[in-house]
Amino acid sequence: MNKKVRTRFAPSPTGYLHIGGLRTALYAYLYAKKHNGDFLLRIEDTDQARLVEDSLQNIIDTLNWAGLEFDEGPGKEGPHGPYIQSERLGLYQTAVQGLIEQGHAYRCFCTKERLDQMREEQMLMKKAPMYDRHCRYLTPVEIQEKLKSKASFVVRQAIPLNRQLKFDDKIRGKVTFDTNTLDDHVLLKTDGFPTYHLAVVVDDHDMQITDVIRGEEWLPSTPKHLLLYEAFNWEPTEFAHLPLLLNKDRSKLSKRQNDVSTQSYIDKGYLKEALINFIALLGWNTSDNQEIYSFEELIDKFSLERVQKSGAIFDLDKLNWFNWQWKRNLYWNKLRAKAKELDSTCQIQETNKGPVFNLTKNSPKFTNFRGGLLLTEVEKNLDQKYKTDQEFLNKALITLEEKILKEPENINELIKFYFAKNLDYNKTLFLNEKMGVNAEVAKQAIAICIKDLNESDFESEKALFDKFIQVIQKLNLKNGQVLWPVRIALTNEDFSPGVFEVANVLGYTKTIDRLKWALSELA
Ligand code: GLU
């Protein structure tokens, strides 16, 4: 029978959750959920000197914010708790006792002075600093004497010598280490706390973890862990080491070039859907290069086999792009839901500008709901003075939808032309050399529109479009020669929604008033 997949995220509470940590947690979560397994949170706080007070809470809050709900962990006790290492000290001490008895570990009584001197000599000889294994070869009698004299000691792992250690990493493939390059590192410190290496192996075994998914920086530790599994006679977990996160210049992701705490992205208002989507693609993709993934899709499609070995570039522009895509997606979802709520039989046509609704009930309430919904999104940014005519406002908002969604803080600037009494024209805007618009053409185009446009043309954008085409043909002018000056007359804006859209919102009277005003100003 296959074992139930169990993964864990095992951060040290030494600061707010790092963005790279969020990716590790996400991959471990996705892998577990894809295989109907469990995802655990374990806090590795054995280095008590490095603890930062509110980081445990920040880690938990951030995982919750991101939707990475753990099945077992601090505050969510399960059969393998407690899930904070400082509360599990007895377990490590018992484990280490067994290792000593079987010769896989030994007590080291070396003083700090001796170790410092040894290191200094190694540095002088340009050798990598390594413990010289002095205490590994103490006789039982010597050990008893030291113990009797109450000499303090650490416990070190007795690394087997002259072995090539091979293992299969799910991302990096076959990896080989020469055990002679490994230090007899400390497993248990003088204060009775384990080091990371001991605690991680004891806990992964005790918590029945099947797959260890962690950053590449832990790869050199893996042979030590495998040797511990062997010494304990436990079956090792599978391993997958994730590629580094890099700045754009391919240096290791750093505070200098990017914010590295997840909290800073939350504080800046990034959507969780966008951040998760972006993070998921830092080192993983599907063969079809799909970019937008919902959370459910990520669970469905994630695989460790498609995680790359090489470093993944953290590109803020890309994150901003995802944020915009998701902002729009979520807004469109709300629109779809609202349309169905107003008219459950409504047909939805999907276009690249979003869903278009064929609402059968043709009342203003129904045709304007899109603007109304946008307003609820950005209400707090909009000046009170624009809120007098709700229907007019809703129609105006629809024409500016994408711009307002992108820059909600600029809404008043964007919408103000709709509400102006007499526009204070920048007259040079009327002239457009490329389109062949000089002052005469501008005046001629505006004058003919005043004369030819009728109230009935304002029934819809389509009716306005048809009428303008007629006028243009009659004058024997190019489209731009009429549409450009008329648009400036209606908006006084270099960039604005198109003539038909704006005229449709303004309606007959306001449009004609503006055209007349423009003509008098140009005279
Ligand atoms: N405590 C380690 C860290 O802070 C965990 C490494 C591992 O997952 O084994 O990243």
Coordinates of C-alpha atoms and ligand atoms in Angstrom, one line a residue:
M1 CA 0.0 0.0 0.0
N2 CA 1.3 3.5 -0.9
K3 CA 1.8 5.7 2.1
K4 CA -0.3 8.8 2.4
V5 CA 1.7 11.8 1.2
R6 CA 2.7 14.2 4.0
T7 CA 4.8 17.3 3.4
R8 CA 5.8 20.0 5.8
F9 CA 6.9 23.6 5.8
A10 CA 9.5 24.0 8.5
P11 CA 10.5 27.7 8.9
S12 CA 12.7 29.1 11.7
P13 CA 10.9 32.0 13.4
T14 CA 13.7 34.4 12.8
G15 CA 11.7 37.1 11.0
Y16 CA 8.6 37.7 8.9
L17 CA 7.9 35.1 6.3
H18 CA 10.3 35.4 3.4
I19 CA 8.9 35.4 -0.1
G20 CA 11.1 32.4 -0.9
G21 CA 9.6 30.7 2.1
L22 CA 6.2 31.3 0.8
R23 CA 7.2 29.6 -2.4
T24 CA 8.6 26.6 -0.5
A25 CA 5.3 26.4 1.5
L26 CA 3.2 26.7 -1.6
Y27 CA 5.1 23.9 -3.4
A28 CA 4.9 21.6 -0.4
Y29 CA 1.2 22.5 0.0
L30 CA 0.4 21.9 -3.7
Y31 CA 2.3 18.6 -3.8
A32 CA 0.5 17.3 -0.7
K33 CA -3.0 18.4 -1.9
K34 CA -2.4 17.1 -5.4
H35 CA -1.9 13.7 -3.9
N36 CA -4.7 14.0 -1.3
G37 CA -2.1 14.2 1.4
D38 CA -1.4 16.3 4.5
F39 CA 0.5 19.6 4.7
L40 CA 2.1 20.3 8.1
L41 CA 3.6 23.4 9.7
R42 CA 6.5 22.8 12.0
I43 CA 8.4 25.6 13.7
E44 CA 12.2 25.1 13.9
D45 CA 13.2 27.3 16.8
T46 CA 16.3 25.3 18.0
D47 CA 18.5 28.3 17.5
Q48 CA 17.1 30.3 20.4
A49 CA 19.5 33.2 19.9
R50 CA 18.0 34.1 16.5
L51 CA 14.3 34.1 17.5
V52 CA 12.2 37.2 16.6
E53 CA 9.2 37.7 18.7
D54 CA 6.2 38.1 16.4
S55 CA 7.5 36.0 13.6
L56 CA 5.6 32.9 14.5
Q57 CA 2.4 34.8 14.4
N58 CA 3.4 36.4 11.1
I59 CA 4.2 33.0 9.5
I60 CA 0.8 31.6 10.6
D61 CA -1.1 34.7 9.5
T62 CA 0.7 34.9 6.1
L63 CA 0.0 31.2 5.4
N64 CA -3.7 31.8 6.2
W65 CA -3.8 34.9 4.1
A66 CA -2.4 32.9 1.2
G67 CA -4.9 30.1 1.7
L68 CA -2.2 27.5 2.5
E69 CA -4.1 25.9 5.3
F70 CA -2.1 23.4 7.3
D71 CA -3.6 20.2 8.5
E72 CA -1.4 19.9 11.6
G73 CA 0.8 22.6 13.2
P74 CA 1.0 25.1 16.1
G75 CA -2.6 25.8 17.2
K76 CA -3.9 22.9 15.2
E77 CA -2.6 19.9 17.2
G78 CA -2.6 16.5 15.7
P79 CA -1.2 13.0 16.6
H80 CA 2.4 14.0 16.0
G81 CA 2.6 17.3 18.1
P82 CA 3.8 19.4 19.5
Y83 CA 4.8 21.1 16.3
I84 CA 7.3 23.6 17.8
Q85 CA 10.7 22.0 18.2
S86 CA 11.6 23.8 21.5
E87 CA 8.6 21.8 23.0
R88 CA 10.0 18.5 21.8
L89 CA 13.5 18.5 23.5
G90 CA 13.0 15.1 25.2
L91 CA 12.5 13.4 21.9
Y92 CA 15.9 14.6 20.5
Q93 CA 17.7 13.7 23.7
T94 CA 16.4 10.2 23.7
A95 CA 17.3 9.8 20.0
V96 CA 20.8 11.1 20.5
Q97 CA 21.4 8.7 23.4
G98 CA 20.6 5.8 21.1
L99 CA 23.1 7.1 18.5
I100 CA 25.8 7.3 21.1
E101 CA 25.2 3.8 22.3
Q102 CA 25.6 2.5 18.8
G103 CA 28.6 4.5 17.9
H104 CA 27.0 6.8 15.4
A105 CA 27.5 9.8 17.6
Y106 CA 30.0 10.7 20.3
R107 CA 30.4 13.3 23.1
C108 CA 32.9 16.0 22.4
F109 CA 34.5 17.7 25.4
C110 CA 36.7 20.0 23.4
T111 CA 36.9 23.5 24.9
K112 CA 36.2 26.6 23.0
E113 CA 39.9 27.6 23.2
R114 CA 40.9 24.3 21.6
L115 CA 38.4 24.6 18.8
D116 CA 39.3 28.2 18.1
Q117 CA 43.0 27.4 17.9
M118 CA 42.2 24.4 15.6
R119 CA 40.2 26.6 13.3
E120 CA 42.9 29.3 13.2
E121 CA 45.5 26.7 12.2
Q122 CA 43.2 25.4 9.5
M123 CA 42.7 28.8 8.1
L124 CA 46.4 29.5 8.0
M125 CA 46.9 26.3 6.0
K126 CA 44.0 27.3 3.8
K127 CA 41.9 24.3 4.7
A128 CA 38.2 24.3 5.2
P129 CA 37.4 24.5 8.9
M130 CA 36.4 21.1 10.2
Y131 CA 36.4 19.4 13.5
D132 CA 39.5 17.2 13.8
R133 CA 37.6 14.3 15.4
H134 CA 39.7 14.4 18.5
C135 CA 37.0 13.1 20.8
R136 CA 35.7 10.5 18.4
Y137 CA 38.6 8.4 19.5
L138 CA 38.5 8.9 23.3
T139 CA 38.6 5.6 25.2
P140 CA 35.6 4.5 27.4
V141 CA 37.8 5.2 30.4
E142 CA 38.6 8.7 29.3
I143 CA 35.0 9.4 28.6
Q144 CA 33.9 8.2 32.0
E145 CA 36.5 10.4 33.7
K146 CA 35.3 13.5 31.7
L147 CA 31.7 12.7 32.7
K148 CA 32.6 12.3 36.3
S149 CA 34.4 15.6 36.4
K150 CA 31.2 17.2 35.0
A151 CA 33.0 18.5 31.9
S152 CA 30.5 20.0 29.6
F153 CA 30.1 18.4 26.1
V154 CA 28.3 18.5 22.8
V155 CA 27.3 15.5 20.9
R156 CA 28.7 15.1 17.4
Q157 CA 27.7 12.9 14.5
A158 CA 30.3 10.2 13.7
I159 CA 30.3 10.6 9.9
P160 CA 31.4 7.3 8.3
L161 CA 34.5 7.8 6.2
N162 CA 35.4 7.0 2.6
R163 CA 31.9 6.5 1.3
Q164 CA 30.2 7.9 -1.8
L165 CA 26.7 8.7 -0.8
K166 CA 24.1 8.7 -3.6
F167 CA 20.5 9.8 -3.6
D168 CA 17.8 10.8 -6.1
D169 CA 16.5 14.3 -5.7
K170 CA 13.1 14.7 -7.4
I171 CA 14.2 17.9 -9.0
R172 CA 18.0 17.6 -9.3
G173 CA 18.2 14.0 -10.2
K174 CA 21.1 11.8 -9.0
V175 CA 23.3 13.6 -6.5
T176 CA 26.5 12.2 -5.0
F177 CA 28.5 13.3 -2.0
D178 CA 31.9 12.1 -0.7
T179 CA 31.5 11.6 3.1
N180 CA 35.1 12.7 3.6
T181 CA 34.0 16.3 2.9
L182 CA 31.4 16.2 5.7
D183 CA 32.2 17.5 9.1
D184 CA 31.5 15.6 12.3
H185 CA 29.0 18.4 13.1
V186 CA 27.2 19.0 16.3
L187 CA 23.8 17.2 16.9
L188 CA 23.1 18.3 20.5
K189 CA 24.4 21.5 22.0
T190 CA 25.7 21.9 25.6
D191 CA 22.3 23.5 26.6
G192 CA 20.5 20.3 25.6
F193 CA 19.0 21.8 22.5
P194 CA 19.4 19.9 19.3
T195 CA 20.9 21.4 16.1
Y196 CA 18.8 21.7 13.0
H197 CA 20.2 18.5 11.5
L198 CA 19.2 16.3 14.4
A199 CA 15.8 17.8 14.9
V200 CA 14.9 17.8 11.3
V201 CA 15.5 14.1 10.9
V202 CA 13.9 13.1 14.2
D203 CA 10.8 15.2 13.4
D204 CA 10.4 14.3 9.7
H205 CA 10.5 10.7 10.8
D206 CA 8.2 11.1 13.8
M207 CA 5.7 13.2 11.8
Q208 CA 5.7 10.6 9.1
I209 CA 6.8 13.1 6.4
T210 CA 7.1 11.4 3.0
D211 CA 8.6 14.2 1.0
V212 CA 10.9 17.0 2.1
I213 CA 10.5 19.9 -0.2
R214 CA 12.9 22.8 0.6
G215 CA 15.3 25.4 -0.8
E216 CA 18.5 24.5 -2.6
E217 CA 20.6 26.0 0.2
W218 CA 19.8 22.8 2.2
L219 CA 21.1 20.4 -0.4
P220 CA 24.6 20.2 1.3
S221 CA 22.9 19.1 4.5
T222 CA 21.0 16.2 2.9
P223 CA 23.9 13.7 3.1
K224 CA 24.2 14.3 6.8
H225 CA 20.5 13.7 7.1
L226 CA 20.6 10.5 5.1
L227 CA 23.4 9.2 7.3
L228 CA 21.3 9.9 10.3
Y229 CA 18.4 8.0 8.8
E230 CA 20.8 5.2 8.2
A231 CA 22.1 5.3 11.8
F232 CA 18.6 5.3 13.2
N233 CA 17.7 2.5 10.8
W234 CA 14.7 4.6 9.6
E235 CA 13.5 4.8 6.0
P236 CA 14.5 8.2 4.6
T237 CA 12.0 10.6 3.1
E238 CA 12.1 11.6 -0.5
F239 CA 13.9 14.9 -1.2
A240 CA 13.2 17.8 -3.6
H241 CA 15.4 20.9 -3.6
L242 CA 13.9 24.0 -5.1
P243 CA 15.9 26.4 -7.3
L244 CA 17.2 29.7 -5.9
L245 CA 15.2 32.9 -6.3
L246 CA 17.3 35.5 -8.1
N247 CA 17.2 39.2 -8.7
K248 CA 17.0 40.4 -12.3
D249 CA 20.8 40.6 -12.5
R250 CA 20.9 36.9 -11.5
S251 CA 22.3 37.6 -8.0
K252 CA 20.6 35.9 -5.1
L253 CA 17.3 37.6 -4.3
S254 CA 18.1 40.3 -1.8
K255 CA 16.6 43.1 0.2
R256 CA 18.7 45.6 -1.7
Q257 CA 16.9 45.0 -5.0
N258 CA 13.5 43.7 -3.9
D259 CA 11.3 43.5 -0.9
V260 CA 11.7 40.0 0.5
S261 CA 9.1 39.8 3.2
T262 CA 5.7 38.5 2.0
Q263 CA 4.1 41.0 4.4
S264 CA 5.5 43.9 2.4
Y265 CA 3.5 42.7 -0.7
I266 CA 0.4 42.2 1.4
D267 CA 0.8 45.7 2.7
K268 CA 1.1 47.1 -0.7
G269 CA -2.2 45.6 -1.6
Y270 CA -1.2 42.8 -4.0
L271 CA -4.0 40.3 -4.4
K272 CA -3.4 36.9 -3.0
E273 CA -4.5 35.3 -6.3
A274 CA -1.8 37.3 -8.1
L275 CA 1.0 36.7 -5.6
I276 CA 0.3 33.0 -5.5
N277 CA 0.1 32.7 -9.3
F278 CA 3.3 34.6 -9.6
I279 CA 5.1 32.7 -6.9
A280 CA 3.9 29.3 -8.3
L281 CA 5.7 30.1 -11.6
L282 CA 9.0 30.9 -10.0
G283 CA 10.6 27.7 -11.0
W284 CA 7.7 25.7 -12.3
N285 CA 5.4 25.7 -15.3
T286 CA 3.3 23.5 -17.4
S287 CA 4.4 22.4 -20.8
D288 CA 1.8 24.6 -22.5
N289 CA 3.2 27.7 -20.8
Q290 CA -0.1 28.7 -19.4
E291 CA 0.2 31.8 -17.2
I292 CA -3.0 32.4 -15.3
Y293 CA -3.8 29.6 -12.8
S294 CA -6.5 29.5 -10.2
F295 CA -5.6 27.9 -6.9
E296 CA -7.5 24.8 -7.8
E297 CA -5.8 24.5 -11.1
L298 CA -2.4 24.8 -9.4
I299 CA -3.3 21.9 -7.2
D300 CA -4.4 19.9 -10.2
K301 CA -1.5 20.6 -12.4
F302 CA 1.5 20.9 -10.1
S303 CA 4.3 18.4 -10.3
L304 CA 7.8 18.3 -8.9
E305 CA 9.1 16.8 -12.2
R306 CA 8.4 20.1 -13.9
V307 CA 10.3 22.2 -11.4
Q308 CA 13.4 23.6 -13.0
K309 CA 16.9 23.2 -11.6
S310 CA 18.2 26.6 -12.5
G311 CA 17.5 29.8 -10.5
A312 CA 14.2 31.6 -11.0
I313 CA 14.2 35.3 -11.7
F314 CA 12.0 37.4 -9.5
D315 CA 10.6 40.1 -11.8
L316 CA 8.5 42.7 -10.2
D317 CA 7.0 43.8 -13.6
K318 CA 5.7 40.3 -14.0
L319 CA 4.1 40.4 -10.5
N320 CA 2.4 43.7 -11.4
W321 CA 1.2 42.1 -14.6
F322 CA -0.3 39.2 -12.7
N323 CA -1.9 41.6 -10.2
W324 CA -3.6 43.5 -13.0
Q325 CA -4.8 40.3 -14.7
W326 CA -6.3 39.0 -11.4
K327 CA -7.8 42.3 -10.5
R328 CA -9.7 42.3 -13.8
N329 CA -10.5 38.6 -13.5
L330 CA -12.1 39.1 -10.1
Y331 CA -14.0 42.1 -11.2
W332 CA -15.3 40.2 -14.3
N333 CA -16.3 37.3 -12.0
K334 CA -18.3 39.8 -9.9
L335 CA -19.9 41.1 -13.1
R336 CA -20.9 37.6 -14.2
A337 CA -22.4 36.8 -10.8
K338 CA -24.3 40.1 -10.7
A339 CA -25.7 39.7 -14.2
K340 CA -27.0 36.2 -13.3
E341 CA -28.5 37.6 -10.1
L342 CA -30.3 40.3 -12.1
D343 CA -31.4 38.0 -14.9
S344 CA -30.7 34.3 -14.4
T345 CA -31.3 33.5 -18.1
C346 CA -28.9 36.2 -19.3
Q347 CA -26.5 35.2 -22.1
I348 CA -22.9 35.9 -21.5
Q349 CA -20.6 36.4 -24.4
E350 CA -16.9 36.3 -23.4
T351 CA -14.6 38.7 -25.2
N352 CA -11.0 39.8 -24.5
K353 CA -12.5 43.0 -23.1
G354 CA -14.4 41.0 -20.6
P355 CA -17.9 39.5 -20.5
V356 CA -20.7 41.1 -22.5
F357 CA -24.2 40.5 -21.3
N358 CA -27.3 40.2 -23.4
L359 CA -29.7 41.1 -20.7
T360 CA -33.2 40.4 -21.8
K361 CA -34.8 42.9 -19.4
N362 CA -33.9 46.1 -21.0
S363 CA -34.3 48.6 -18.2
P364 CA -31.7 51.2 -17.1
K365 CA -31.1 49.1 -14.0
F366 CA -30.0 46.2 -16.1
T367 CA -28.0 48.0 -18.8
N368 CA -26.1 50.1 -16.2
F369 CA -25.2 47.5 -13.6
R370 CA -21.7 47.2 -14.9
G371 CA -21.0 50.8 -14.0
G372 CA -22.8 50.4 -10.7
L373 CA -20.6 47.5 -9.8
L374 CA -17.5 49.4 -10.8
L375 CA -18.6 52.2 -8.6
T376 CA -18.9 50.0 -5.5
E377 CA -15.3 49.0 -6.1
V378 CA -14.0 52.5 -6.2
E379 CA -16.6 54.5 -4.4
K380 CA -14.3 55.8 -1.7
N381 CA -12.1 57.5 -4.3
L382 CA -14.9 59.3 -6.1
D383 CA -15.7 63.0 -5.3
Q384 CA -19.2 63.5 -3.8
K385 CA -20.0 66.1 -6.5
Y386 CA -20.1 63.4 -9.1
K387 CA -22.7 61.4 -7.3
T388 CA -25.8 63.4 -8.1
D389 CA -27.1 61.6 -11.2
Q390 CA -26.5 57.9 -10.6
E391 CA -27.6 56.7 -14.0
F392 CA -25.4 59.2 -15.8
L393 CA -22.5 58.3 -13.5
N394 CA -22.9 54.6 -14.1
K395 CA -22.9 55.1 -17.9
A396 CA -19.8 57.3 -17.7
L397 CA -18.0 54.7 -15.5
I398 CA -18.5 51.9 -18.1
T399 CA -16.7 53.8 -20.7
L400 CA -13.7 54.3 -18.4
E401 CA -13.8 50.9 -16.9
E402 CA -10.3 49.6 -17.6
K403 CA -8.6 52.8 -16.8
I404 CA -10.4 53.2 -13.5
L405 CA -9.7 49.6 -12.5
K406 CA -6.0 50.2 -13.3
E407 CA -5.7 53.5 -11.5
P408 CA -8.7 53.8 -9.1
E409 CA -6.9 56.6 -7.3
N410 CA -7.2 58.7 -10.5
I411 CA -10.9 58.3 -11.0
N412 CA -11.8 62.0 -10.4
E413 CA -9.3 63.1 -13.0
L414 CA -10.5 60.5 -15.5
I415 CA -14.2 61.2 -15.2
K416 CA -14.2 65.0 -14.8
F417 CA -14.7 65.9 -18.5
Y418 CA -18.1 64.2 -18.4
F419 CA -19.3 66.7 -15.7
A420 CA -17.7 69.9 -17.0
K421 CA -20.2 72.8 -17.8
N422 CA -18.2 74.6 -20.4
L423 CA -14.9 72.9 -21.2
D424 CA -11.9 75.1 -21.1
Y425 CA -10.4 73.9 -24.3
N426 CA -6.8 73.5 -25.1
K427 CA -7.3 74.6 -28.7
T428 CA -4.2 73.0 -30.1
L429 CA -5.7 69.6 -29.3
F430 CA -8.2 70.1 -32.1
L431 CA -5.5 70.2 -34.7
N432 CA -4.1 66.9 -35.8
E433 CA -1.7 67.0 -38.7
K434 CA -1.5 63.2 -39.1
M435 CA -5.2 62.9 -39.5
G436 CA -5.4 65.9 -41.7
V437 CA -7.3 68.1 -39.2
N438 CA -6.7 71.9 -39.4
A439 CA -8.8 74.6 -37.9
E440 CA -11.1 74.8 -40.9
V441 CA -11.7 71.1 -41.1
A442 CA -12.4 71.0 -37.3
K443 CA -15.0 73.8 -37.5
Q444 CA -16.6 72.3 -40.6
A445 CA -16.9 68.8 -38.9
I446 CA -18.3 70.2 -35.7
A447 CA -20.8 72.5 -37.5
I448 CA -22.2 69.7 -39.7
C449 CA -22.7 67.5 -36.6
I450 CA -24.6 70.2 -34.9
K451 CA -26.8 70.4 -37.9
D452 CA -27.3 66.7 -38.7
L453 CA -27.4 64.9 -35.4
N454 CA -30.9 64.2 -34.2
E455 CA -32.2 63.1 -30.9
S456 CA -33.1 59.7 -32.3
D457 CA -29.4 59.0 -33.2
F458 CA -28.7 58.8 -29.5
E459 CA -30.6 55.6 -28.9
S460 CA -27.4 53.6 -28.8
E461 CA -23.7 53.6 -29.7
K462 CA -24.6 51.7 -32.8
A463 CA -27.1 54.3 -34.0
L464 CA -24.5 57.0 -33.4
F465 CA -21.9 55.1 -35.3
D466 CA -24.2 54.7 -38.3
K467 CA -25.1 58.4 -38.3
F468 CA -21.4 59.5 -38.1
I469 CA -20.5 57.3 -41.0
Q470 CA -23.3 58.9 -43.0
V471 CA -22.1 62.4 -42.2
I472 CA -18.5 61.6 -43.0
Q473 CA -19.4 60.2 -46.4
K474 CA -21.5 63.2 -47.1
L475 CA -18.6 65.6 -46.4
N476 CA -16.2 63.4 -48.3
L477 CA -13.8 63.5 -45.4
K478 CA -11.7 60.8 -43.8
N479 CA -13.1 59.3 -40.6
G480 CA -10.5 60.9 -38.4
Q481 CA -11.1 64.4 -39.8
V482 CA -14.6 64.3 -38.3
L483 CA -14.2 62.0 -35.3
W484 CA -11.0 63.6 -33.9
P485 CA -12.3 67.2 -33.6
V486 CA -15.7 66.1 -32.4
R487 CA -14.1 63.9 -29.7
I488 CA -12.0 66.9 -28.6
A489 CA -15.1 69.1 -28.5
L490 CA -16.8 66.6 -26.2
T491 CA -13.9 65.7 -24.0
N492 CA -10.9 68.2 -24.3
E493 CA -8.8 65.1 -23.6
D494 CA -5.9 63.8 -25.6
F495 CA -6.8 60.3 -24.6
S496 CA -10.4 59.4 -23.9
P497 CA -13.1 56.9 -24.7
G498 CA -14.3 57.1 -28.3
V499 CA -16.8 59.6 -29.8
F500 CA -19.8 57.2 -29.9
E501 CA -19.3 56.1 -26.4
V502 CA -18.9 59.6 -25.0
A503 CA -21.8 61.0 -27.0
N504 CA -24.0 58.1 -26.0
V505 CA -23.3 58.9 -22.3
L506 CA -23.8 62.6 -22.7
G507 CA -27.0 62.3 -24.7
Y508 CA -28.4 64.6 -27.3
T509 CA -28.7 67.9 -25.4
K510 CA -25.3 67.9 -23.7
T511 CA -23.6 66.7 -26.9
I512 CA -25.1 69.5 -29.0
D513 CA -24.3 72.1 -26.3
R514 CA -20.7 71.0 -26.2
L515 CA -20.4 71.1 -30.0
K516 CA -21.9 74.6 -30.1
W517 CA -19.6 75.8 -27.3
A518 CA -16.6 74.4 -29.1
L519 CA -17.6 76.1 -32.4
S520 CA -17.9 79.4 -30.6
E521 CA -14.5 79.0 -29.0
L522 CA -12.9 78.1 -32.3
A523 CA -14.4 81.0 -34.1
Ligands
GLU1 N1 14.4 25.4 9.4 C1 14.8 25.3 8.0 C2 14.6 26.7 7.4 O1 14.5 27.6 8.2 C3 14.1 24.3 7.3 C4 14.9 23.5 6.3 C5 14.1 22.3 5.9 O2 13.0 22.4 5.3 O3 14.6 21.2 6.1 O4 14.4 26.9 6.3

